[in-house]
Protein backbone atom coordinates (compact mmCIF):
# COMPACT_ATOMS: atom_id res chain seq x y z
CA UNK A 1 0.00 0.00 0.00
CA UNK A 2 1.24 3.48 -0.90
CA UNK A 3 1.71 6.05 1.89
CA UNK A 4 -0.27 8.59 -0.15
CA UNK A 5 -3.23 6.20 0.06
CA UNK A 6 -3.00 6.26 3.88
CA UNK A 7 -2.64 10.04 4.27
CA UNK A 8 -4.27 11.58 1.20
CA UNK A 9 -4.35 15.28 0.42
CA UNK A 10 -7.64 17.15 0.55
CA UNK A 11 -9.30 17.07 -2.92
CA UNK A 12 -8.27 20.74 -3.35
CA UNK A 13 -4.62 19.86 -2.56
CA UNK A 14 -4.44 20.91 1.10
CA UNK A 15 -2.25 18.90 3.47
CA UNK A 16 -4.34 17.66 6.40
CA UNK A 17 -1.84 15.58 8.38
CA UNK A 18 0.83 17.26 10.48
CA UNK A 19 3.27 16.83 13.30
CA UNK A 20 2.93 19.66 15.79
CA UNK A 21 5.08 20.89 18.67
CA UNK A 22 3.18 23.16 21.00
CA UNK A 23 1.51 25.39 21.61
CA UNK A 24 3.64 27.06 24.23
CA UNK A 25 2.01 29.87 26.17
CA UNK A 26 3.61 32.96 27.67
CA UNK A 27 2.17 36.25 28.87
CA UNK A 28 2.08 38.94 26.22
CA UNK A 29 4.78 41.56 26.76
CA UNK A 30 3.92 44.92 25.15
CA UNK A 31 7.67 45.44 24.67
CA UNK A 32 7.63 42.54 22.16
CA UNK A 33 5.59 44.58 19.66
CA UNK A 34 8.59 45.78 17.63
CA UNK A 35 10.02 42.26 17.51
CA UNK A 36 6.66 40.78 16.49
CA UNK A 37 6.23 43.35 13.72
CA UNK A 38 9.76 42.71 12.43
CA UNK A 39 9.11 38.95 12.32
CA UNK A 40 5.90 39.49 10.37
CA UNK A 41 7.52 41.91 7.93
CA UNK A 42 10.47 39.55 7.37
CA UNK A 43 8.15 36.58 6.87
CA UNK A 44 6.59 38.33 3.86
CA UNK A 45 9.91 38.27 1.99
CA UNK A 46 11.57 34.84 2.39
CA UNK A 47 14.87 36.20 1.05
CA UNK A 48 15.36 38.23 4.26
CA UNK A 49 15.48 35.32 6.71
CA UNK A 50 17.84 32.38 6.13
CA UNK A 51 16.30 28.98 5.58
CA UNK A 52 16.56 26.69 8.58
CA UNK A 53 17.61 23.06 8.27
CA UNK A 54 14.69 20.67 8.61
CA UNK A 55 14.15 19.56 12.20
CA UNK A 56 14.35 15.96 13.31
CA UNK A 57 10.73 14.97 12.93
CA UNK A 58 8.89 11.99 14.27
CA UNK A 59 6.15 11.37 16.78
CA UNK A 60 7.77 11.62 20.20
CA UNK A 61 11.02 13.15 18.87
CA UNK A 62 12.03 16.42 20.51
CA UNK A 63 11.00 19.42 18.45
CA UNK A 64 11.59 23.16 18.79
CA UNK A 65 11.65 24.54 22.35
CA UNK A 66 12.20 20.94 23.62
CA UNK A 67 8.54 20.09 22.99
CA UNK A 68 7.85 16.61 21.59
CA UNK A 69 6.28 16.31 18.17
CA UNK A 70 2.73 14.94 18.22
CA UNK A 71 0.58 13.69 15.37
CA UNK A 72 -2.20 16.14 14.39
CA UNK A 73 -5.09 15.06 12.20
CA UNK A 74 -7.15 18.05 11.08
CA UNK A 75 -10.05 15.71 10.21
CA UNK A 76 -12.26 17.55 7.70
CA UNK A 77 -10.60 20.91 8.30
CA UNK A 78 -8.24 22.05 5.54
CA UNK A 79 -6.26 24.25 7.95
CA UNK A 80 -3.79 23.14 10.61
CA UNK A 81 -4.67 25.08 13.73
CA UNK A 82 -4.73 24.67 17.48
CA UNK A 83 -7.05 27.31 18.79
CA UNK A 84 -8.35 28.02 22.24
CA UNK A 85 -9.54 30.80 24.50
CA UNK A 86 -7.44 32.77 26.98
CA UNK A 87 -8.72 35.35 29.47
CA UNK A 88 -5.55 37.44 29.16
CA UNK A 89 -3.57 38.48 26.11
CA UNK A 90 -1.24 35.50 25.59
CA UNK A 91 1.58 34.80 23.16
CA UNK A 92 1.38 31.33 21.58
CA UNK A 93 4.02 29.50 19.58
CA UNK A 94 3.15 26.34 17.69
CA UNK A 95 5.39 24.59 15.18
CA UNK A 96 3.90 22.50 12.39
CA UNK A 97 5.83 20.11 10.15
CA UNK A 98 5.04 17.68 7.39
CA UNK A 99 6.98 15.89 4.68
CA UNK A 100 5.76 15.69 1.12
CA UNK A 101 6.75 13.11 -1.48
XYZ file of N, CA and C in Angstrom:
303
model
N 0.843 -1.185 0.000
C 0.000 0.000 0.000
C 0.884 1.243 0.000
N 0.511 2.217 -0.762
C 1.237 3.476 -0.897
C 0.915 4.401 0.273
N 1.925 5.123 0.787
C 1.705 6.054 1.895
C 0.678 7.107 1.519
N 0.681 7.559 0.264
C -0.271 8.587 -0.150
C -1.707 8.071 -0.088
N -1.893 6.757 -0.115
C -3.229 6.202 0.062
C -3.661 6.291 1.523
N -2.695 6.208 2.452
C -3.004 6.257 3.878
C -3.277 7.677 4.354
N -2.521 8.646 3.851
C -2.639 10.039 4.272
C -2.860 10.922 3.048
N -4.046 10.842 2.452
C -4.274 11.582 1.205
C -4.415 13.080 1.433
N -4.106 13.841 0.400
C -4.349 15.277 0.415
C -5.849 15.532 0.325
N -6.268 16.704 0.758
C -7.643 17.146 0.553
C -7.867 17.214 -0.965
N -9.072 17.003 -1.469
C -9.298 17.073 -2.919
C -8.809 18.362 -3.572
N -8.760 19.473 -2.811
C -8.267 20.738 -3.351
C -6.751 20.876 -3.193
N -6.068 19.845 -2.669
C -4.618 19.863 -2.562
C -4.068 20.257 -1.206
N -4.921 20.532 -0.230
C -4.445 20.911 1.101
C -3.875 19.701 1.842
N -2.811 19.934 2.607
C -2.248 18.904 3.475
C -3.060 18.905 4.761
N -3.521 17.724 5.191
C -4.343 17.662 6.405
C -3.679 16.923 7.556
N -2.487 16.386 7.352
C -1.841 15.578 8.384
C -0.504 16.216 8.746
N -0.313 16.495 10.025
C 0.832 17.263 10.481
C 1.413 16.674 11.754
N 2.682 16.966 11.981
C 3.274 16.825 13.301
C 3.292 18.226 13.887
N 2.911 18.352 15.157
C 2.929 19.663 15.795
C 3.758 19.605 17.073
N 4.380 20.703 17.400
C 5.080 20.889 18.674
C 4.507 22.159 19.282
N 3.784 22.010 20.349
C 3.180 23.161 21.003
C 1.690 22.997 21.107
N 1.003 24.033 21.448
C 1.511 25.390 21.606
C 2.169 25.618 22.962
N 3.097 26.567 22.972
C 3.635 27.055 24.228
C 2.955 28.392 24.517
N 2.710 28.648 25.772
C 2.014 29.865 26.170
C 2.940 30.721 27.025
N 2.889 32.022 26.807
C 3.608 32.957 27.669
C 2.810 34.248 27.710
N 2.907 34.985 28.803
C 2.166 36.248 28.875
C 2.642 37.206 27.781
N 1.718 37.952 27.232
C 2.077 38.945 26.218
C 2.852 40.079 26.876
N 3.960 40.444 26.280
C 4.781 41.557 26.762
C 4.660 42.675 25.736
N 4.066 43.817 26.117
C 3.918 44.923 25.151
C 5.244 45.357 24.542
N 6.359 45.098 25.221
C 7.668 45.443 24.670
C 8.056 44.570 23.495
N 7.342 43.447 23.277
C 7.626 42.545 22.160
C 7.057 43.046 20.844
N 6.277 44.126 20.866
C 5.587 44.579 19.663
C 6.537 44.824 18.508
N 7.651 45.507 18.729
C 8.590 45.777 17.629
C 9.171 44.484 17.086
N 9.491 43.541 17.957
C 10.022 42.255 17.512
C 8.977 41.505 16.706
N 7.733 41.466 17.200
C 6.656 40.783 16.490
C 6.435 41.377 15.108
N 6.424 42.700 15.017
C 6.227 43.353 13.721
C 7.378 43.042 12.771
N 8.607 43.022 13.277
C 9.765 42.711 12.430
C 9.673 41.282 11.910
N 9.250 40.358 12.755
C 9.114 38.954 12.319
C 8.074 38.859 11.215
N 6.951 39.539 11.390
C 5.898 39.489 10.368
C 6.363 40.115 9.064
N 7.041 41.255 9.149
C 7.523 41.909 7.931
C 8.551 41.036 7.226
N 9.448 40.412 7.974
C 10.469 39.552 7.372
C 9.859 38.290 6.785
N 8.772 37.806 7.370
C 8.146 36.583 6.869
C 7.515 36.796 5.501
N 7.190 38.037 5.167
C 6.590 38.326 3.860
C 7.606 38.109 2.744
N 8.857 38.431 2.990
C 9.908 38.270 1.994
C 10.863 37.173 2.458
N 10.741 35.952 1.902
C 11.567 34.843 2.391
C 13.057 35.016 2.116
N 13.444 36.005 1.307
C 14.870 36.203 1.053
C 15.557 36.914 2.220
N 14.772 37.499 3.146
C 15.358 38.231 4.264
C 15.869 37.289 5.351
N 15.097 36.259 5.657
C 15.484 35.317 6.705
C 16.141 34.087 6.086
N 17.209 33.581 6.685
C 17.838 32.384 6.129
C 16.962 31.152 6.350
N 17.038 30.229 5.427
C 16.300 28.980 5.576
C 16.925 28.161 6.700
N 16.081 27.535 7.489
C 16.560 26.694 8.579
C 16.645 25.251 8.106
N 17.581 24.469 8.641
C 17.613 23.058 8.271
C 16.369 22.362 8.806
N 15.892 21.347 8.123
C 14.687 20.670 8.613
C 14.948 20.046 9.978
N 13.963 20.140 10.876
C 14.151 19.558 12.201
C 14.044 18.039 12.147
N 14.574 17.393 13.174
C 14.349 15.957 13.308
C 12.868 15.779 13.630
N 12.167 15.112 12.749
C 10.732 14.972 12.935
C 10.380 13.521 13.170
N 9.414 13.305 13.992
C 8.886 11.989 14.265
C 8.078 12.064 15.543
N 6.993 11.342 15.597
C 6.151 11.375 16.780
C 6.977 10.991 18.001
N 6.998 11.862 18.992
C 7.767 11.620 20.202
C 9.169 12.193 20.171
N 9.707 12.512 18.972
C 11.018 13.149 18.873
C 10.923 14.557 19.464
N 12.025 15.069 19.955
C 12.034 16.415 20.508
C 12.038 17.433 19.380
N 11.104 18.373 19.451
C 11.001 19.418 18.451
C 11.525 20.737 18.986
N 11.154 21.839 18.342
C 11.590 23.161 18.793
C 11.147 23.420 20.234
N 11.933 24.191 20.951
C 11.651 24.537 22.349
C 11.540 23.298 23.239
N 12.202 22.194 22.849
C 12.203 20.938 23.616
C 10.802 20.379 23.843
N 9.899 20.623 22.915
C 8.541 20.091 22.994
C 8.461 18.896 22.043
N 7.920 17.766 22.492
C 7.854 16.610 21.594
C 6.856 16.829 20.456
N 7.206 16.288 19.299
C 6.285 16.308 18.166
C 5.119 15.368 18.474
N 3.915 15.773 18.071
C 2.729 14.944 18.215
C 1.997 14.918 16.885
N 1.345 13.811 16.596
C 0.580 13.692 15.367
C -0.685 14.543 15.481
N -1.003 15.303 14.434
C -2.195 16.144 14.395
C -2.979 15.810 13.138
N -4.194 15.337 13.316
C -5.090 15.057 12.198
C -6.162 16.136 12.191
N -6.192 16.943 11.158
C -7.150 18.049 11.077
C -8.555 17.582 10.730
N -8.757 16.290 10.583
C -10.055 15.710 10.214
C -10.540 16.340 8.906
N -11.700 16.973 8.931
C -12.258 17.546 7.704
C -11.846 18.995 7.495
N -11.072 19.545 8.417
C -10.605 20.914 8.296
C -9.426 20.945 7.316
N -9.360 21.953 6.468
C -8.238 22.053 5.539
C -7.106 22.887 6.111
N -7.288 23.433 7.317
C -6.264 24.252 7.951
C -5.713 23.536 9.177
N -4.419 23.664 9.393
C -3.793 23.145 10.607
C -3.833 24.251 11.639
N -4.581 24.043 12.707
C -4.674 25.078 13.732
C -4.938 24.420 15.075
N -4.498 25.094 16.102
C -4.735 24.667 17.480
C -5.226 25.894 18.232
N -6.520 26.091 18.195
C -7.051 27.309 18.791
C -7.564 27.043 20.194
N -7.829 28.103 20.895
C -8.353 28.025 22.240
C -8.791 29.399 22.682
N -9.101 29.521 23.962
C -9.535 30.800 24.502
C -8.705 31.106 25.741
N -8.217 32.325 25.838
C -7.436 32.775 26.978
C -8.077 34.044 27.520
N -8.119 34.175 28.843
C -8.721 35.350 29.470
C -7.815 36.572 29.383
N -6.515 36.348 29.265
C -5.553 37.445 29.159
C -4.829 37.341 27.834
N -4.331 38.467 27.346
C -3.569 38.476 26.111
C -2.359 37.563 26.284
N -2.248 36.553 25.436
C -1.239 35.504 25.592
C -0.525 35.287 24.275
N 0.771 35.085 24.348
C 1.576 34.797 23.164
C 1.672 33.276 23.029
N 1.344 32.764 21.850
C 1.381 31.329 21.578
C 2.378 31.039 20.472
N 3.126 29.980 20.633
C 4.022 29.503 19.581
C 3.695 28.038 19.327
N 3.402 27.725 18.089
C 3.146 26.343 17.689
C 3.932 26.089 16.415
N 4.627 24.968 16.366
C 5.386 24.593 15.180
C 4.680 23.435 14.501
N 4.534 23.533 13.195
C 3.905 22.495 12.388
C 4.925 21.985 11.390
N 4.908 20.678 11.128
C 5.833 20.112 10.145
C 5.136 18.974 9.412
N 5.496 18.819 8.163
C 5.039 17.680 7.389
C 6.102 17.393 6.332
N 6.048 16.250 5.736
C 6.980 15.894 4.684
C 6.183 15.430 3.477
N 6.469 16.011 2.338
C 5.756 15.688 1.117
C 6.630 14.876 0.177
N 6.048 13.912 -0.475
C 6.752 13.108 -1.482
C 6.024 13.241 -2.798
